[in-house]
Amino acid sequence: MIYLNGDFMPIEEARIPVLDRGFIFGDGVYEVIPVYSRKPFRLAEHLLRLQNSLDGIRLLNPHSDKEWSSLVEQIVAGNESDDQYLYLHVTRGVARRDHAFPKDVVPTVFIMSNPLLAPPRELLATGVAAITTSDNRWLRCDIKAISLLPNVLLRQMAIDAGAVEAVLLREGFMTEGAASNIFVVKNEILLAPPKNNLMLPGITYDIVLELAATNRIPHEVRSVSEYEVRTAQELLLTSSTKEIMPITRLDSKPVGDGKPGSMFALLYQLYQDYKMTVMRGSAAKF
Ligand code: PMP
């Protein structure tokens, strides 16, 4: 069951007009929210990021957080899996084709759900391969825009090379992955690039840094150079659907000893424990 502009329906029945600005210009933003045991995970943070993305494209939020929470709740209830991930899409609506913002147009709102499967154990045991490539996206990567063509092309470059992710480099520094944030481990210290306009402020990125702080894991939030990426002990990727995964090959060379490292093992366990605590409700914000 999906939600589209006020109605709930099977996805096969959902229709949007071809003049939707999402289709014509990629003029919209989105969110991806994981749901565990039917409870949305970090919903408040995702809704705040949605607000920031909408502000970034100068589109009024069509719903209050309370309304979004209710829509999310109904979609979760209307779909089969206990663990799901939800896409929330908002576009600038349907209007005659013109770059200029249309007046008095109602935004298109779309929510869909997919079953959420944890990354396979085998993959966590071996780690995944990544490539490096130059970050050729725009300068507002902090906006979660639906216009994902650069990310699509970058990620496909990784797939074509037999890898799962592209680690992006801009002017000698790492920004993020094509669909994830990237952490580097160097001299037993966890390194994370600072949030700015060149990367998406990941919700999982925040959790990892919170876990590092509360568990006294040495960490630094600062620019991470290409050299540090290439000589890393460990590389980790994070995202709401992939959680934390070890990158064990970069550009066909082993990262560190080529096996998932101790920082990954520790953060992975802490993340699972944190998830359980939140889902049991003791530390829940929702
Ligand atoms: N950067 C990009 C470009 C992404 O697409 C994603 C995944 N949505 C992330 C980072 C990770 O963000 P989050 O942890 O909120 O899923």
XYZ file of C-alpha atoms and ligand atoms in Angstrom:
302
model
C 0.000 0.000 0.000
C 1.288 3.438 -0.894
C 0.146 6.991 -0.122
C -0.340 9.523 -2.908
C -1.788 13.011 -2.433
C -4.344 12.159 0.220
C -5.187 8.585 -0.790
C -3.952 5.132 0.153
C -3.857 2.534 -2.640
C -1.899 -0.399 -4.088
C 1.212 0.849 -5.915
C -0.103 -0.533 -9.225
C -2.967 1.946 -9.067
C -0.835 5.011 -8.310
C -0.645 7.586 -11.140
C 0.960 10.994 -11.444
C 0.565 13.417 -14.357
C 3.483 13.614 -16.803
C 3.814 17.338 -16.087
C 4.755 16.678 -12.469
C 7.879 18.775 -11.889
C 9.512 15.762 -10.291
C 9.339 14.036 -13.684
C 10.104 17.118 -15.791
C 12.875 18.743 -13.693
C 13.690 16.362 -10.839
C 12.278 19.242 -8.779
C 11.697 17.649 -5.400
C 13.233 16.096 -2.300
C 12.879 12.823 -0.445
C 13.649 10.855 2.704
C 14.343 7.212 3.441
C 13.198 6.026 6.872
C 13.976 2.559 8.254
C 11.287 0.837 10.320
C 12.171 -1.969 12.746
C 9.472 -4.101 14.386
C 6.967 -1.614 12.921
C 8.588 1.332 14.717
C 10.072 4.116 12.582
C 13.718 4.572 13.568
C 14.853 8.159 14.263
C 11.687 9.573 12.718
C 12.142 13.044 14.258
C 15.632 13.326 12.743
C 14.420 12.204 9.301
C 11.554 14.717 9.401
C 13.976 17.470 10.394
C 16.240 16.592 7.471
C 13.190 16.587 5.180
C 12.378 20.104 6.431
C 15.962 21.207 5.720
C 15.814 19.721 2.206
C 12.475 21.479 1.554
C 13.937 24.764 2.843
C 16.919 24.163 0.534
C 14.666 24.059 -2.538
C 12.282 26.755 -1.223
C 9.243 24.482 -1.052
C 6.785 24.796 1.821
C 6.413 21.632 3.857
C 2.966 20.269 2.922
C 2.592 18.521 6.310
C 3.307 19.092 9.975
C 5.503 16.507 11.736
C 2.357 15.181 13.375
C 0.707 14.663 9.992
C 3.853 13.021 8.590
C 4.006 10.708 11.639
C 0.404 9.693 11.096
C 0.949 9.007 7.363
C 4.075 7.001 8.181
C 2.161 5.024 10.807
C -0.617 4.198 8.339
C 1.814 3.077 5.629
C 3.698 0.892 8.117
C 0.406 -0.684 9.224
C -0.689 -1.212 5.602
C 2.397 -3.195 4.596
C 3.340 -6.759 5.447
C 6.865 -6.755 6.832
C 7.699 -5.847 10.409
C 10.950 -4.324 9.119
C 10.443 -1.876 6.271
C 12.044 1.149 4.690
C 9.866 4.028 3.645
C 10.446 6.539 0.880
C 8.824 9.958 1.350
C 8.835 12.048 -1.827
C 7.708 15.662 -2.177
C 7.795 17.434 -5.547
C 6.834 20.990 -6.544
C 3.670 19.602 -8.115
C 2.092 19.635 -11.551
C 2.348 22.724 -13.759
C 2.885 23.857 -17.351
C 6.563 23.369 -18.177
C 8.516 26.423 -17.070
C 11.641 26.557 -14.916
C 10.176 29.357 -12.778
C 8.299 28.203 -9.673
C 4.580 27.833 -10.466
C 2.121 29.851 -8.373
C -0.573 28.214 -6.220
C 0.460 24.662 -7.086
C -0.040 21.863 -4.584
C 3.076 19.727 -3.979
C 2.914 16.049 -4.892
C 3.362 13.796 -1.848
C 4.190 10.129 -2.276
C 5.094 7.493 0.341
C 6.010 3.893 -0.391
C 7.373 1.006 1.638
C 9.721 -1.887 0.878
C 10.640 -4.851 3.098
C 13.915 -4.124 4.907
C 16.405 -6.978 4.986
C 19.533 -6.716 7.113
C 22.778 -6.924 5.096
C 23.662 -10.639 4.668
C 26.061 -12.006 7.305
C 28.446 -13.286 4.584
C 28.838 -9.758 3.262
C 29.579 -8.420 6.738
C 32.114 -11.211 7.250
C 34.039 -10.486 4.033
C 33.306 -6.801 3.570
C 32.507 -5.149 0.265
C 34.504 -3.616 -2.575
C 34.462 0.071 -3.471
C 36.106 2.280 -6.058
C 37.267 5.860 -5.750
C 36.158 8.456 -8.235
C 35.931 12.180 -8.519
C 32.843 13.797 -6.977
C 31.261 15.589 -9.933
C 27.954 16.464 -8.233
C 26.615 19.947 -7.510
C 27.526 22.011 -4.440
C 24.302 21.344 -2.470
C 24.791 17.670 -1.641
C 23.311 18.442 1.809
C 19.878 18.581 0.125
C 18.330 15.129 -0.316
C 17.165 15.936 -3.845
C 15.304 13.453 -6.027
C 17.496 14.560 -8.965
C 19.947 11.708 -8.392
C 21.424 11.365 -11.891
C 25.038 12.052 -10.797
C 24.668 9.542 -7.922
C 23.151 6.993 -10.306
C 26.067 7.347 -12.744
C 28.685 7.210 -9.978
C 27.148 4.146 -8.354
C 26.879 2.419 -11.760
C 30.612 3.064 -12.254
C 31.168 1.087 -9.049
C 28.830 -1.704 -10.154
C 30.543 -1.917 -13.565
C 33.868 -2.334 -11.718
C 32.449 -5.217 -9.660
C 32.177 -3.027 -6.548
C 29.167 -1.887 -4.510
C 29.981 1.739 -3.757
C 31.916 4.719 -5.089
C 33.965 6.678 -2.534
C 33.878 10.259 -3.759
C 36.865 12.605 -3.742
C 36.731 16.344 -4.259
C 39.885 18.485 -4.459
C 41.986 15.950 -2.582
C 39.447 15.239 0.170
C 36.773 12.600 0.692
C 33.171 13.732 0.684
C 30.964 10.611 0.984
C 29.762 7.603 -0.998
C 27.347 7.742 -3.953
C 24.598 6.499 -1.591
C 26.274 6.392 1.842
C 28.565 8.235 4.246
C 32.138 6.993 4.621
C 34.305 6.731 7.735
C 38.060 6.106 7.752
C 40.073 4.428 10.506
C 43.687 5.585 10.784
C 45.997 4.865 13.748
C 43.018 3.411 15.658
C 41.156 6.726 15.310
C 37.767 6.957 13.625
C 37.792 9.847 11.138
C 34.642 11.479 9.761
C 34.434 14.402 7.349
C 32.563 17.379 8.842
C 28.998 18.028 7.702
C 28.848 20.711 5.063
C 27.280 21.413 1.675
C 29.388 18.692 0.027
C 27.711 15.729 1.732
C 24.370 14.510 2.951
C 24.113 14.752 6.749
C 23.478 11.055 7.303
C 21.234 9.939 10.129
C 23.411 6.806 10.507
C 26.532 9.030 10.410
C 25.139 10.889 13.437
C 24.413 7.646 15.286
C 27.949 6.350 14.673
C 29.467 9.574 16.023
C 27.140 9.498 19.040
C 28.144 5.883 19.719
C 31.826 6.808 19.370
C 31.398 9.664 21.863
C 29.413 7.734 24.467
C 31.739 4.730 24.262
C 34.983 6.758 24.348
C 36.098 5.557 20.946
C 38.849 7.892 19.725
C 37.380 9.894 16.860
C 37.927 13.108 14.956
C 35.504 15.058 12.800
C 37.693 16.804 10.253
C 38.538 16.841 6.558
C 39.864 13.453 5.467
C 42.440 13.481 2.681
C 42.618 11.175 -0.307
C 45.935 9.906 1.070
C 44.252 8.927 4.361
C 41.548 7.100 2.434
C 44.119 5.191 0.372
C 46.227 4.236 3.410
C 43.301 3.556 5.772
C 43.387 0.719 8.297
C 39.646 0.388 7.828
C 36.934 1.987 5.721
C 33.276 1.894 6.767
C 30.152 2.885 4.902
C 26.928 3.855 6.638
C 23.349 4.332 5.538
C 19.870 3.816 6.948
C 19.279 0.656 4.911
C 22.830 -0.800 4.990
C 23.542 0.274 8.595
C 27.348 -0.116 8.961
C 29.367 -2.140 6.456
C 33.104 -2.711 6.108
C 34.782 -1.777 2.817
C 37.629 -4.254 2.499
C 38.792 -3.553 -1.069
C 39.341 -0.148 -2.604
C 40.205 0.163 -6.292
C 40.955 -3.594 -6.274
C 43.517 -3.278 -3.437
C 42.960 -4.585 0.098
C 42.018 -2.025 2.748
C 44.361 -2.687 5.711
C 44.714 -6.457 5.903
C 41.706 -6.884 3.585
C 39.400 -8.105 6.359
C 36.736 -6.292 8.372
C 38.582 -4.685 11.288
C 38.077 -4.280 15.018
C 36.554 -0.782 14.702
C 33.887 -2.196 12.401
C 33.181 -5.102 14.784
C 32.841 -2.742 17.747
C 30.644 -0.147 15.997
C 28.483 -2.819 14.394
C 27.759 -4.383 17.787
C 27.133 -1.013 19.430
C 24.768 -0.093 16.588
C 22.787 -3.331 16.951
C 22.581 -2.848 20.743
C 21.472 0.750 20.299
C 18.799 -0.291 17.801
C 17.474 -2.879 20.254
C 17.396 -0.360 23.106
C 15.528 2.189 20.997
C 13.077 -0.405 19.735
C 12.380 -1.656 23.252
C 11.420 1.912 23.979
C 13.781 2.804 26.797
C 15.756 5.323 24.753
C 13.099 5.921 22.147
C 12.356 9.384 20.869
C 9.284 7.989 19.143
N 24.918 10.107 1.435
C 24.128 9.837 0.372
C 24.456 10.478 -0.935
C 23.027 8.970 0.517
O 22.234 8.711 -0.544
C 22.778 8.357 1.764
C 21.661 7.359 1.926
N 20.411 7.966 1.990
C 23.611 8.675 2.850
C 24.676 9.549 2.639
C 23.383 8.068 4.219
O 22.346 8.728 4.893
P 21.445 7.988 5.970
O 22.375 7.429 7.003
O 20.571 9.045 6.511
O 20.708 6.918 5.246
